[in-house]
Coordinates of C-alpha atoms and ligand atoms in Angstrom, one line a residue:
M1 CA 1.5 44.4 -99.9
S2 CA -1.4 43.4 -102.1
G3 CA -1.2 40.2 -104.1
T4 CA -1.1 42.1 -107.4
R5 CA 1.8 44.3 -106.3
L6 CA 3.7 41.2 -105.1
F7 CA 2.9 39.6 -108.5
F8 CA 4.4 42.6 -110.4
A9 CA 7.4 42.8 -108.1
V10 CA 8.2 39.1 -108.8
C11 CA 7.7 39.6 -112.5
L12 CA 10.1 42.6 -112.5
L13 CA 12.7 40.6 -110.6
I14 CA 12.4 37.7 -113.1
S15 CA 12.7 39.9 -116.1
A16 CA 15.7 41.8 -114.5
V17 CA 17.5 38.5 -114.0
A18 CA 16.5 37.3 -117.5
F19 CA 17.9 40.6 -118.9
L20 CA 21.2 40.2 -117.1
L21 CA 21.6 36.6 -118.2
A22 CA 20.9 37.6 -121.8
I23 CA 23.7 40.2 -121.9
P24 CA 26.5 38.5 -123.7
S25 CA 29.7 38.4 -121.8
T26 CA 31.8 40.9 -123.6
A27 CA 34.9 40.6 -121.4
P28 CA 37.6 39.0 -123.6
E29 CA 39.1 35.8 -122.4
K30 CA 42.2 36.7 -120.4
A31 CA 45.3 35.8 -122.4
M32 CA 47.0 33.6 -119.9
P33 CA 50.1 31.8 -121.1
P34 CA 49.4 28.1 -121.5
A35 CA 50.5 26.2 -118.4
P36 CA 51.3 22.5 -118.0
D37 CA 49.5 22.2 -114.6
V38 CA 46.3 23.8 -116.0
G39 CA 46.7 21.4 -119.0
M40 CA 46.9 18.5 -116.6
G41 CA 43.5 19.6 -115.2
V42 CA 42.0 19.6 -118.7
W43 CA 43.6 16.2 -119.3
Q44 CA 41.8 14.9 -116.2
E45 CA 38.5 16.7 -116.8
Y46 CA 38.1 15.2 -120.3
K47 CA 39.3 11.8 -119.1
C48 CA 41.9 11.5 -121.9
E49 CA 43.6 8.8 -119.9
G50 CA 40.4 6.6 -120.3
C51 CA 41.6 6.0 -123.9
H52 CA 45.3 7.1 -123.9
T53 CA 48.4 6.2 -121.9
L54 CA 51.2 8.5 -120.6
Y55 CA 54.3 6.5 -119.6
G56 CA 52.1 3.4 -120.3
Q57 CA 49.6 4.3 -117.6
G58 CA 46.0 4.7 -118.7
G59 CA 43.7 3.2 -121.3
N60 CA 44.9 1.2 -124.2
Y61 CA 42.2 2.1 -126.7
A62 CA 44.2 4.9 -128.3
P63 CA 47.9 5.6 -128.8
D64 CA 50.4 6.4 -126.0
L65 CA 51.0 10.1 -126.0
T66 CA 54.2 10.3 -123.9
H67 CA 56.2 11.5 -126.9
I68 CA 53.4 12.9 -129.1
Y69 CA 54.5 16.5 -128.8
A70 CA 57.9 15.8 -130.2
T71 CA 56.5 13.4 -132.8
R72 CA 53.8 15.6 -134.2
G73 CA 54.7 19.2 -133.2
G74 CA 52.4 21.8 -131.7
D75 CA 50.8 23.1 -135.0
Y76 CA 49.6 19.7 -136.0
L77 CA 48.3 18.8 -132.5
R78 CA 46.4 22.1 -132.2
E79 CA 44.5 21.3 -135.4
F80 CA 44.0 17.7 -134.3
L81 CA 42.6 18.5 -130.9
L82 CA 40.1 20.9 -132.2
N83 CA 38.9 18.7 -135.0
P84 CA 40.1 15.1 -134.5
A85 CA 37.4 13.8 -136.9
A86 CA 39.2 15.4 -139.8
F87 CA 42.3 13.2 -139.3
H88 CA 43.0 9.6 -140.4
P89 CA 39.4 8.9 -141.4
D90 CA 40.4 5.3 -142.1
Q91 CA 41.4 4.6 -138.5
R92 CA 39.7 4.3 -135.1
Q93 CA 38.5 7.9 -134.5
M94 CA 38.9 10.1 -131.5
P95 CA 35.6 11.7 -130.6
M96 CA 35.1 15.4 -131.0
L97 CA 35.5 16.6 -127.4
G98 CA 34.6 20.3 -128.0
L99 CA 37.8 21.7 -126.5
T100 CA 38.1 25.4 -126.4
K101 CA 41.2 27.0 -127.8
S102 CA 42.7 27.8 -124.4
E103 CA 41.9 24.3 -123.2
S104 CA 43.8 22.8 -126.1
D105 CA 46.7 25.2 -125.7
N106 CA 47.0 24.2 -122.0
L107 CA 46.8 20.5 -123.0
L108 CA 49.6 21.0 -125.4
A109 CA 51.7 22.7 -122.8
F110 CA 51.1 19.7 -120.6
L111 CA 51.9 17.1 -123.3
Q112 CA 55.1 19.0 -124.2
W113 CA 56.1 19.0 -120.5
V114 CA 55.3 15.3 -120.2
G115 CA 57.6 14.5 -123.2
E116 CA 60.4 16.5 -121.7
Q117 CA 60.5 14.7 -118.3
P118 CA 63.6 12.5 -117.7
A119 CA 61.3 9.5 -117.2
A120 CA 60.0 10.1 -120.8
N121 CA 63.4 9.2 -122.2
T122 CA 62.9 5.6 -121.0
W123 CA 59.3 5.3 -122.2
P124 CA 58.4 3.2 -124.1
P125 CA 60.9 0.6 -122.7
R126 CA 63.0 -0.9 -125.3
P127 CA 61.5 -4.0 -127.0
I128 CA 63.0 -7.4 -126.4
N129 CA 65.5 -7.1 -129.2
V130 CA 65.9 -10.8 -129.9
S131 CA 65.2 -12.1 -133.3
G132 CA 65.9 -15.4 -134.9
G133 CA 66.3 -18.8 -133.3
G134 CA 69.9 -20.1 -133.0
S135 CA 71.6 -20.7 -129.7
L136 CA 74.3 -18.5 -128.2
N137 CA 77.2 -20.9 -129.0
V138 CA 80.2 -19.2 -127.6
L139 CA 82.6 -22.1 -127.2
P140 CA 82.7 -24.4 -130.3
A141 CA 81.0 -27.7 -129.8
N142 CA 84.3 -29.5 -130.1
A143 CA 86.1 -27.3 -127.6
S144 CA 88.4 -29.4 -125.6
T145 CA 89.5 -26.6 -123.4
T146 CA 87.7 -26.2 -120.1
I147 CA 86.5 -22.7 -119.2
S148 CA 89.1 -22.1 -116.5
S149 CA 92.0 -23.2 -118.6
A150 CA 90.6 -21.1 -121.5
A151 CA 91.0 -17.9 -119.4
N152 CA 94.8 -18.7 -119.0
S153 CA 95.4 -20.3 -122.3
A154 CA 98.6 -19.5 -124.2
D155 CA 96.5 -18.8 -127.3
P156 CA 95.1 -15.3 -127.6
V157 CA 92.2 -16.5 -129.6
V158 CA 91.1 -18.9 -126.9
R159 CA 91.5 -16.2 -124.2
G160 CA 89.5 -13.8 -126.3
Q161 CA 86.8 -16.3 -126.9
Y162 CA 86.6 -16.9 -123.1
L163 CA 86.5 -13.1 -122.4
F164 CA 83.8 -12.7 -125.0
S165 CA 81.3 -14.4 -122.7
N166 CA 82.9 -13.8 -119.3
A167 CA 83.6 -10.9 -117.0
P168 CA 84.8 -8.3 -117.3
A169 CA 83.9 -8.1 -121.0
I170 CA 80.7 -10.3 -121.3
C171 CA 80.2 -9.1 -124.9
S172 CA 77.8 -12.0 -125.3
T173 CA 75.1 -10.2 -123.3
C174 CA 74.5 -8.1 -126.3
H175 CA 76.2 -9.9 -129.2
S176 CA 75.6 -13.3 -130.6
L177 CA 77.9 -15.2 -132.8
S178 CA 75.1 -16.8 -134.9
A179 CA 74.2 -14.9 -138.0
D180 CA 70.5 -15.1 -137.4
V181 CA 70.4 -14.0 -133.7
V182 CA 70.3 -10.3 -132.9
I183 CA 70.3 -9.4 -129.3
V184 CA 70.9 -5.7 -128.4
G185 CA 73.9 -5.3 -130.7
P186 CA 74.5 -6.8 -134.1
S187 CA 75.5 -10.4 -134.5
L188 CA 79.3 -10.7 -134.7
A189 CA 79.1 -13.7 -136.9
G190 CA 81.4 -13.0 -139.9
I191 CA 82.6 -9.7 -138.4
A192 CA 86.2 -10.4 -139.6
N193 CA 84.9 -10.1 -143.2
R194 CA 83.1 -6.8 -142.6
A195 CA 85.3 -5.0 -140.2
G196 CA 87.9 -3.9 -142.8
S197 CA 85.3 -2.2 -145.0
R198 CA 83.2 -0.4 -142.3
V199 CA 85.2 2.8 -142.2
A200 CA 87.3 3.9 -145.2
G201 CA 91.0 3.8 -144.5
T202 CA 90.6 1.7 -141.3
S203 CA 91.9 -1.9 -141.1
A204 CA 89.8 -4.6 -139.6
E205 CA 91.8 -4.8 -136.5
E206 CA 91.8 -1.0 -136.0
Y207 CA 88.0 -0.9 -136.6
L208 CA 87.5 -3.7 -134.0
R209 CA 89.7 -1.9 -131.5
N210 CA 87.8 1.3 -132.0
S211 CA 84.4 -0.5 -131.8
I212 CA 85.4 -1.7 -128.3
V213 CA 87.1 1.4 -127.0
H214 CA 85.1 4.2 -128.8
P215 CA 81.8 2.5 -129.7
S216 CA 80.1 5.9 -130.6
D217 CA 82.5 6.7 -133.3
F218 CA 80.7 4.5 -135.8
I219 CA 77.2 3.3 -135.2
V220 CA 76.2 0.2 -137.2
P221 CA 73.1 1.2 -139.2
G222 CA 69.9 0.1 -137.6
F223 CA 71.3 0.0 -134.1
Q224 CA 71.4 2.4 -131.2
D225 CA 74.4 3.9 -129.5
V226 CA 73.9 1.8 -126.4
M227 CA 77.2 -0.1 -126.2
Q228 CA 78.9 0.8 -123.0
K229 CA 81.7 3.3 -123.3
N230 CA 84.0 2.2 -120.6
F231 CA 85.6 -0.9 -122.0
G232 CA 88.8 1.0 -122.5
D233 CA 89.0 1.4 -118.7
V234 CA 87.7 -2.0 -117.6
L235 CA 89.7 -4.1 -120.0
T236 CA 93.5 -4.3 -120.1
S237 CA 95.1 -3.7 -123.4
D238 CA 96.1 -7.4 -123.5
Q239 CA 92.4 -8.3 -123.0
I240 CA 91.4 -6.0 -125.9
N241 CA 94.1 -7.6 -128.1
D242 CA 92.7 -11.0 -127.2
L243 CA 89.2 -10.0 -128.0
I244 CA 90.3 -8.7 -131.4
A245 CA 92.3 -11.9 -132.1
F246 CA 89.2 -13.9 -131.4
L247 CA 86.9 -11.6 -133.4
M248 CA 89.3 -11.9 -136.4
T249 CA 88.6 -15.6 -136.5
Q250 CA 84.8 -14.9 -137.0
K251 CA 84.8 -15.3 -140.8
Ligands
HEC1 C1 37.1 7.9 -126.4 C2 38.5 7.7 -126.5 C3 39.4 8.9 -126.6 C4 39.5 10.0 -125.7 C5 38.6 10.2 -124.4 C6 40.5 10.8 -126.1 N1 41.1 10.3 -127.2 FE1 42.7 11.1 -128.2 N2 42.6 9.6 -129.6 C7 41.7 8.6 -129.6 C8 41.9 7.7 -130.7 C9 41.1 6.5 -131.1 C10 43.0 8.3 -131.4 C11 43.6 7.8 -132.7 C12 43.0 8.6 -133.8 C13 43.7 8.5 -135.1 O1 44.7 7.7 -135.3 O2 43.2 9.2 -136.0 C14 43.4 9.4 -130.6 C15 44.5 10.2 -131.0 C16 45.0 11.3 -130.2 C17 46.2 12.0 -130.5 C18 47.2 11.7 -131.6 C19 46.8 12.3 -132.9 C20 47.8 11.9 -134.0 O3 47.4 12.1 -135.1 O4 48.9 11.4 -133.7 C21 46.3 13.0 -129.6 C22 47.3 14.0 -129.4 C23 45.1 12.8 -128.7 N3 44.4 11.8 -129.1 C24 44.9 13.6 -127.6 C25 43.8 13.5 -126.7 C26 43.6 14.3 -125.6 C27 44.5 15.5 -125.2 C28 42.4 13.9 -125.0 C29 41.7 14.5 -123.9 C30 41.4 15.9 -124.0 C31 42.0 12.7 -125.8 N4 42.9 12.5 -126.8 C32 40.9 12.0 -125.5 C33 40.7 8.3 -128.6 C34 40.4 9.2 -127.6
HEC2 C1 75.1 -3.2 -123.8 C2 75.2 -4.0 -125.0 C3 76.6 -4.2 -125.6 C4 77.7 -4.8 -125.0 C5 77.8 -5.3 -123.6 C6 78.7 -4.8 -126.1 N1 78.2 -4.3 -127.2 FE1 79.2 -4.1 -129.0 N2 77.7 -3.2 -129.8 C7 76.5 -2.9 -129.2 C8 75.6 -2.2 -130.1 C9 74.2 -1.7 -129.8 C10 76.3 -2.0 -131.3 C11 75.8 -1.3 -132.5 C12 75.9 0.2 -132.3 C13 77.3 0.7 -132.5 O1 77.9 0.5 -133.6 O2 77.9 1.2 -131.5 C14 77.6 -2.7 -131.1 C15 78.6 -2.7 -132.0 C16 79.8 -3.5 -131.9 C17 80.7 -3.7 -132.9 C18 80.6 -3.3 -134.4 C19 79.9 -4.4 -135.2 C20 79.8 -4.2 -136.6 O3 79.1 -4.9 -137.3 O4 80.5 -3.3 -137.2 C21 81.7 -4.5 -132.4 C22 82.9 -5.1 -133.1 C23 81.4 -4.7 -131.0 N3 80.2 -4.1 -130.8 C24 82.1 -5.5 -130.2 C25 81.9 -5.7 -128.8 C26 82.7 -6.3 -127.9 C27 84.0 -7.0 -128.3 C28 82.1 -6.3 -126.7 C29 82.6 -6.8 -125.4 C30 83.9 -6.2 -125.0 C31 80.8 -5.6 -126.9 N4 80.7 -5.2 -128.2 C32 79.9 -5.4 -125.9 C33 76.1 -3.3 -127.9 C34 76.9 -3.9 -127.0

């Protein structure tokens, strides 16, 4: 083969390749339903966890996204992922990552899946719900009764006071008796004054009994329904009466 022919042959080959490359790919993108596992690949590829956390794991530069799908919803997030610069211009900005539509759909399927996992229910962990300064004074400073005699006192108020901070009740894990100290549940300082007006038509004693036995019936505004539900089983009716007698002295 002469040098010239070889030269033309190579030129032909190059132009053929160039021609093939120039043909736009007309095959439409296959419409695959978005999938969480594919989305997880996109999450890793774009290093989202360099800036974001899921279940608290990852970078702390940008918000935790464990519950973002439930918080913002798919429509908002789709817009956001394709054009983050258009959102919250006054805040730290997320860079434009140039995601394709299908990448962002898969990511959203992944973020939705993350938020639906059982572990996501406990993330973020509850904050340490203690505010205020006082001390957890359960027995009055001038109490002459010792702890063991308190448990067997003839006075229901003293027995109830003992139970309040001892097994099997230990209400004091979650309730303080100082007005300015909130643990997990509301302070029970002054509860005797409020109990009668919490639920229309329910006396203070009835309300207290129901608060102990059926805590979910009435949720004190601003608190979560986390008081345990089994006090009706673990406490005897005498013990519940004693607790009520004690709480009725908290004026
Ligand atoms: C370089 C850091 C960085 C990377 C990488 C990054 N983000 Fe972000 N992202 C941010 C910042 C900063 C914000 C807060 C933006 C704001 O408040 O406007 C944010 C916010 C978000 C939000 C919440 C939007 C809202 O309004 O609540 C979502 C969802 C999100 N990012 C998803 C992703 C996904 C998915 C990836 C990976 C494909 C990713 N981010 C990668 C920095 C980043
Ligand atoms: C695990 C934490 C926890 C324990 C233990 C607990 N509680 Fe509660 N309690 C709460 C929370 C949270 C609320 C507020 C939500 C609600 O109303 O159920 C509450 C509400 C109450 C209320 C209503 C207060 C109001 O202002 O209306 C009373 C009364 C009460 N608890 C009494 C008790 C007694 C008595 C005990 C012990 C037998 C006890 N709790 C043990 C968490 C707890």
